[in-house]
PDB file of C-alpha atoms in Angstrom:
ATOM      1  CA  MET A   1     120.539 -40.332  87.301  1.00 89.00           C
ATOM      2  CA  THR A   2     118.281 -40.133  84.509  1.00 91.00           C
ATOM      3  CA  GLY A   3     116.599 -43.012  85.127  1.00 91.00           C
ATOM      4  CA  LEU A   4     116.031 -42.419  88.817  1.00 91.00           C
ATOM      5  CA  LEU A   5     113.989 -39.363  87.532  1.00 92.00           C
ATOM      6  CA  ALA A   6     112.218 -40.987  85.025  1.00 93.00           C
ATOM      7  CA  LEU A   7     111.238 -43.695  87.559  1.00 93.00           C
ATOM      8  CA  ALA A   8     110.276 -40.912  89.898  1.00 94.00           C
ATOM      9  CA  GLY A   9     108.205 -39.074  87.315  1.00 94.00           C
ATOM     10  CA  VAL A  10     106.211 -42.107  86.215  1.00 95.00           C
ATOM     11  CA  GLY A  11     105.552 -42.775  90.119  1.00 95.00           C
ATOM     12  CA  VAL A  12     104.249 -39.373  90.405  1.00 95.00           C
ATOM     13  CA  VAL A  13     102.124 -39.491  87.302  1.00 96.00           C
ATOM     14  CA  VAL A  14     100.651 -43.129  88.257  1.00 96.00           C
ATOM     15  CA  GLY A  15      99.829 -41.632  91.963  1.00 95.00           C
ATOM     16  CA  VAL A  16      97.848 -38.433  90.626  1.00 96.00           C
ATOM     17  CA  VAL A  17      95.914 -41.019  88.166  1.00 96.00           C
ATOM     18  CA  ILE A  18      95.058 -43.311  90.974  1.00 96.00           C
ATOM     19  CA  GLY A  19      94.119 -40.361  92.915  1.00 93.00           C
ATOM     20  CA  LEU A  20      91.840 -38.899  90.505  1.00 93.00           C
ATOM     21  CA  VAL A  21      90.169 -42.277  89.843  1.00 92.00           C
ATOM     22  CA  ALA A  22      89.304 -42.896  93.437  1.00 91.00           C
ATOM     23  CA  LEU A  23      87.881 -38.997  93.973  1.00 90.00           C
ATOM     24  CA  VAL A  24      85.750 -39.926  90.799  1.00 89.00           C
ATOM     25  CA  GLY A  25      84.661 -43.152  92.440  1.00 87.00           C
ATOM     26  CA  ILE A  26      84.016 -41.469  95.806  1.00 87.00           C
ATOM     27  CA  ARG A  27      81.583 -38.853  94.241  1.00 85.00           C
ATOM     28  CA  MET A  28      79.689 -41.356  92.288  1.00 84.00           C
ATOM     29  CA  LEU A  29      79.185 -43.804  95.202  1.00 84.00           C
ATOM     30  CA  GLY A  30      78.211 -40.292  97.405  1.00 77.00           C
ATOM     31  CA  ILE A  31      80.747 -41.371  99.794  1.00 79.00           C
ATOM     32  CA  GLY A  32      81.868 -38.447 102.063  1.00 67.00           C
ATOM     33  CA  GLY A  33      80.834 -35.083 103.547  1.00 58.00           C
ATOM     34  CA  ASP A  34      80.298 -32.814 100.370  1.00 49.00           C
ATOM     35  CA  ASP A  35      77.505 -30.491 100.092  1.00 52.00           C
ATOM     36  CA  GLU A  36      75.140 -33.542  99.124  1.00 48.00           C
ATOM     37  CA  GLY A  37      75.011 -34.194 102.816  1.00 48.00           C
ATOM     38  CA  GLY A  38      73.808 -30.892 103.576  1.00 49.00           C
ATOM     39  CA  ARG A  39      70.811 -31.056 101.049  1.00 52.00           C
ATOM     40  CA  ALA A  40      69.556 -34.339 102.127  1.00 50.00           C
ATOM     41  CA  GLY A  41      69.231 -32.485 105.941  1.00 50.00           C
ATOM     42  CA  ALA A  42      67.169 -30.018 103.771  1.00 52.00           C
ATOM     43  CA  GLN A  43      64.520 -32.594 102.642  1.00 58.00           C
ATOM     44  CA  GLN A  44      63.291 -33.465 106.326  1.00 57.00           C
ATOM     45  CA  SER A  45      59.835 -34.212 106.232  1.00 66.00           C
ATOM     46  CA  MET A  46      59.115 -33.957 110.245  1.00 69.00           C
ATOM     47  CA  TYR A  47      57.220 -30.773 111.143  1.00 71.00           C
ATOM     48  CA  ILE A  48      57.373 -29.708 114.895  1.00 74.00           C
ATOM     49  CA  PRO A  49      54.992 -26.976 115.646  1.00 77.00           C
ATOM     50  CA  ASP A  50      56.238 -23.776 117.856  1.00 82.00           C
ATOM     51  CA  PRO A  51      55.600 -24.257 121.479  1.00 81.00           C
ATOM     52  CA  VAL A  52      52.597 -22.554 123.105  1.00 80.00           C
ATOM     53  CA  ARG A  53      51.812 -21.807 126.732  1.00 79.00           C
ATOM     54  CA  THR A  54      48.863 -24.117 128.061  1.00 72.00           C
ATOM     55  CA  THR A  55      46.231 -23.096 130.426  1.00 71.00           C
ATOM     56  CA  GLY A  56      45.691 -24.670 134.063  1.00 66.00           C
ATOM     57  CA  ASP A  57      44.120 -27.714 134.506  1.00 62.00           C
ATOM     58  CA  SER A  58      40.200 -27.733 134.111  1.00 61.00           C
ATOM     59  CA  GLY A  59      39.937 -31.433 136.080  1.00 58.00           C
ATOM     60  CA  PRO A  60      41.265 -34.927 135.165  1.00 56.00           C
ATOM     61  CA  GLN A  61      42.393 -35.722 131.415  1.00 56.00           C
ATOM     62  CA  ILE A  62      41.611 -39.526 132.085  1.00 58.00           C
ATOM     63  CA  THR A  63      39.205 -41.041 134.054  1.00 53.00           C
ATOM     64  CA  LEU A  64      40.045 -44.563 135.714  1.00 55.00           C
ATOM     65  CA  ALA A  65      36.941 -45.620 137.883  1.00 51.00           C
ATOM     66  CA  THR A  66      34.017 -46.881 136.259  1.00 55.00           C
ATOM     67  CA  GLU A  67      31.748 -46.509 139.168  1.00 58.00           C
ATOM     68  CA  ASP A  68      30.465 -43.373 140.749  1.00 53.00           C
ATOM     69  CA  PRO A  69      32.387 -42.994 143.920  1.00 49.00           C
ATOM     70  CA  GLU A  70      29.217 -41.815 145.625  1.00 52.00           C
ATOM     71  CA  GLU A  71      27.289 -45.332 144.934  1.00 50.00           C
ATOM     72  CA  SER A  72      30.162 -47.183 146.765  1.00 44.00           C
ATOM     73  CA  GLU A  73      29.430 -45.126 149.692  1.00 47.00           C
ATOM     74  CA  GLU A  74      25.845 -45.725 150.006  1.00 45.00           C
ATOM     75  CA  SER A  75      26.273 -49.294 150.890  1.00 43.00           C
ATOM     76  CA  ASP A  76      27.797 -49.092 154.570  1.00 45.00           C
ATOM     77  CA  SER A  77      28.117 -52.717 155.448  1.00 43.00           C
ATOM     78  CA  PRO A  78      28.101 -55.164 152.816  1.00 42.00           C
ATOM     79  CA  SER A  79      27.487 -59.059 153.354  1.00 40.00           C
ATOM     80  CA  PRO A  80      30.034 -61.039 153.997  1.00 42.00           C
ATOM     81  CA  SER A  81      29.707 -62.799 150.350  1.00 39.00           C
ATOM     82  CA  GLU A  82      29.142 -59.481 148.931  1.00 38.00           C
ATOM     83  CA  SER A  83      32.443 -57.966 149.995  1.00 37.00           C
ATOM     84  CA  GLU A  84      34.285 -61.479 148.794  1.00 41.00           C
ATOM     85  CA  THR A  85      32.994 -61.052 145.422  1.00 40.00           C
ATOM     86  CA  THR A  86      32.801 -57.224 144.770  1.00 41.00           C
ATOM     87  CA  LYS A  87      36.074 -56.280 146.568  1.00 46.00           C
ATOM     88  CA  ASP A  88      37.228 -53.024 144.873  1.00 54.00           C
ATOM     89  CA  GLU A  89      40.303 -52.561 146.955  1.00 72.00           C
ATOM     90  CA  GLY A  90      43.258 -54.764 147.287  1.00 90.00           C
ATOM     91  CA  ILE A  91      44.900 -57.187 145.120  1.00 95.00           C
ATOM     92  CA  THR A  92      43.304 -60.446 144.348  1.00 95.00           C
ATOM     93  CA  LEU A  93      45.591 -63.223 143.143  1.00 96.00           C
ATOM     94  CA  GLN A  94      44.513 -66.593 141.282  1.00 95.00           C
ATOM     95  CA  SER A  95      46.620 -69.374 139.988  1.00 95.00           C
ATOM     96  CA  ALA A  96      45.291 -71.150 136.915  1.00 94.00           C
ATOM     97  CA  GLN A  97      46.864 -74.449 138.272  1.00 94.00           C
ATOM     98  CA  SER A  98      46.436 -76.196 141.397  1.00 93.00           C
ATOM     99  CA  SER A  99      49.052 -79.018 140.662  1.00 94.00           C
ATOM    100  CA  VAL A 100      52.020 -78.922 138.160  1.00 94.00           C
ATOM    101  CA  SER A 101      55.051 -81.007 137.547  1.00 93.00           C
ATOM    102  CA  GLY A 102      58.501 -79.736 138.259  1.00 91.00           C
ATOM    103  CA  MET A 103      59.233 -76.575 136.245  1.00 92.00           C
ATOM    104  CA  GLU A 104      56.118 -76.489 134.782  1.00 94.00           C
ATOM    105  CA  GLN A 105      54.492 -73.090 134.218  1.00 94.00           C
ATOM    106  CA  ILE A 106      52.000 -71.717 136.854  1.00 95.00           C
ATOM    107  CA  ASP A 107      50.168 -68.928 135.547  1.00 95.00           C
ATOM    108  CA  LEU A 108      49.269 -66.557 138.174  1.00 96.00           C
ATOM    109  CA  SER A 109      46.789 -63.540 137.539  1.00 95.00           C
ATOM    110  CA  GLY A 110      44.434 -61.208 139.157  1.00 94.00           C
ATOM    111  CA  VAL A 111      42.837 -57.785 139.748  1.00 95.00           C
ATOM    112  CA  TYR A 112      44.023 -54.724 141.578  1.00 94.00           C
ATOM    113  CA  PRO A 113      41.514 -52.031 140.844  1.00 93.00           C
ATOM    114  CA  ASP A 114      43.335 -49.181 142.434  1.00 89.00           C
ATOM    115  CA  GLY A 115      46.592 -50.095 141.444  1.00 90.00           C
ATOM    116  CA  GLU A 116      47.079 -49.069 137.621  1.00 92.00           C
ATOM    117  CA  GLY A 117      50.622 -48.902 136.491  1.00 92.00           C
ATOM    118  CA  ALA A 118      51.549 -50.676 140.141  1.00 93.00           C
ATOM    119  CA  ILE A 119      54.394 -53.207 140.059  1.00 94.00           C
ATOM    120  CA  LEU A 120      54.128 -56.142 141.624  1.00 96.00           C
ATOM    121  CA  GLN A 121      56.437 -58.625 143.235  1.00 96.00           C
ATOM    122  CA  VAL A 122      55.792 -62.451 143.414  1.00 96.00           C
ATOM    123  CA  GLU A 123      56.837 -63.578 146.604  1.00 96.00           C
ATOM    124  CA  ARG A 124      56.840 -67.366 147.911  1.00 96.00           C
ATOM    125  CA  PHE A 125      56.713 -68.575 151.213  1.00 95.00           C
ATOM    126  CA  VAL A 126      60.113 -70.475 152.169  1.00 92.00           C
ATOM    127  CA  ASP A 127      61.193 -71.698 155.796  1.00 92.00           C
ATOM    128  CA  GLY A 128      58.730 -69.881 157.615  1.00 93.00           C
ATOM    129  CA  GLY A 129      59.206 -66.618 155.619  1.00 94.00           C
ATOM    130  CA  TRP A 130      58.036 -64.700 152.623  1.00 95.00           C
ATOM    131  CA  THR A 131      60.971 -64.129 150.128  1.00 95.00           C
ATOM    132  CA  ASP A 132      61.206 -62.318 146.954  1.00 95.00           C
ATOM    133  CA  PHE A 133      60.565 -64.768 143.805  1.00 94.00           C
ATOM    134  CA  PRO A 134      62.477 -63.187 140.546  1.00 94.00           C
ATOM    135  CA  VAL A 135      59.613 -62.346 138.882  1.00 94.00           C
ATOM    136  CA  THR A 136      57.356 -59.178 138.796  1.00 94.00           C
ATOM    137  CA  ALA A 137      54.166 -57.896 136.885  1.00 95.00           C
ATOM    138  CA  SER A 138      52.837 -54.640 136.062  1.00 94.00           C
ATOM    139  CA  VAL A 139      48.928 -53.789 136.697  1.00 94.00           C
ATOM    140  CA  SER A 140      47.233 -52.657 133.320  1.00 93.00           C
ATOM    141  CA  GLY A 141      43.476 -51.982 133.071  1.00 92.00           C
ATOM    142  CA  GLY A 142      43.097 -53.208 136.926  1.00 92.00           C
ATOM    143  CA  THR A 143      44.447 -56.641 136.018  1.00 94.00           C
ATOM    144  CA  PHE A 144      47.664 -57.981 136.170  1.00 95.00           C
ATOM    145  CA  SER A 145      49.219 -61.589 135.005  1.00 94.00           C
ATOM    146  CA  THR A 146      52.560 -63.637 134.863  1.00 95.00           C
ATOM    147  CA  TYR A 147      53.857 -66.921 135.409  1.00 94.00           C
ATOM    148  CA  VAL A 148      56.678 -68.653 137.539  1.00 95.00           C
ATOM    149  CA  GLN A 149      58.444 -71.938 137.452  1.00 94.00           C
ATOM    150  CA  THR A 150      59.814 -73.654 140.103  1.00 93.00           C
ATOM    151  CA  GLY A 151      61.331 -76.985 140.763  1.00 91.00           C
ATOM    152  CA  GLN A 152      60.787 -76.756 144.557  1.00 92.00           C
ATOM    153  CA  ALA A 153      58.713 -80.108 145.096  1.00 93.00           C
ATOM    154  CA  GLY A 154      55.587 -79.930 147.363  1.00 94.00           C
ATOM    155  CA  GLU A 155      52.793 -77.266 148.311  1.00 95.00           C
ATOM    156  CA  ASN A 156      54.337 -73.954 147.258  1.00 95.00           C
ATOM    157  CA  ARG A 157      52.451 -70.668 148.585  1.00 96.00           C
ATOM    158  CA  PHE A 158      52.701 -67.544 146.360  1.00 97.00           C
ATOM    159  CA  ARG A 159      51.566 -63.994 146.969  1.00 97.00           C
ATOM    160  CA  VAL A 160      52.019 -60.743 145.432  1.00 97.00           C
ATOM    161  CA  ARG A 161      53.189 -57.624 146.933  1.00 96.00           C
ATOM    162  CA  ASP A 162      52.978 -53.937 145.451  1.00 95.00           C
ATOM    163  CA  THR A 163      56.305 -52.477 145.561  1.00 94.00           C
ATOM    164  CA  SER A 164      55.049 -48.932 145.683  1.00 93.00           C
ATOM    165  CA  ASN A 165      53.153 -49.394 149.070  1.00 94.00           C
ATOM    166  CA  GLY A 166      53.548 -52.797 150.447  1.00 94.00           C
ATOM    167  CA  GLU A 167      49.879 -53.922 149.680  1.00 95.00           C
ATOM    168  CA  LEU A 168      49.632 -57.561 149.673  1.00 96.00           C
ATOM    169  CA  SER A 169      47.325 -60.017 147.815  1.00 95.00           C
ATOM    170  CA  ASN A 170      45.843 -63.257 149.078  1.00 96.00           C
ATOM    171  CA  VAL A 171      47.868 -66.876 149.041  1.00 96.00           C
ATOM    172  CA  VAL A 172      47.646 -69.120 146.454  1.00 96.00           C
ATOM    173  CA  LYS A 173      48.762 -72.718 146.849  1.00 96.00           C
ATOM    174  CA  VAL A 174      50.269 -74.728 143.926  1.00 95.00           C
ATOM    175  CA  ARG A 175      51.632 -78.551 144.407  1.00 94.00           C
ATOM    176  CA  VAL A 176      54.543 -78.985 142.377  1.00 93.00           C
ATOM    177  CA  GLY A 177      56.026 -82.641 141.910  1.00 89.00           C
TER     178      GLY A 177
END
């Protein structure tokens, strides 16, 4: 009986010593949720000002157009060549390549002056109708660019469609193969 009590006493002492060593080690490493965690939060460096009410809009804050709208209205009927080269509305698409091999990159780019921020869906002409190609492009600064890859041999026709209003670009043809 005395041996069992001595063994239990030694177990308790060893357990207390190991617990104290672990506690000191945890405090030295900074592990745990003690007061030091609260002090780190007090040392934040980000300043957020108090909110204040703003006044009403006094006009547009950002101007995207670079030409005077009155100037564009002055020319009532531009000549056919002028309307093709200085088209201010609509989507103009072009391809950097006219012929590529299968799965080679086809670079598509263009301008969409009135489509800032628009998402353009690339479409391909297949079996007598237009189908979505799994590629989109976004308009930034009135321009966009993306690329497609296809293994569909022969003449491929591509266009882009504005997903918000359905406006379509011209068609570009690229021979694959």
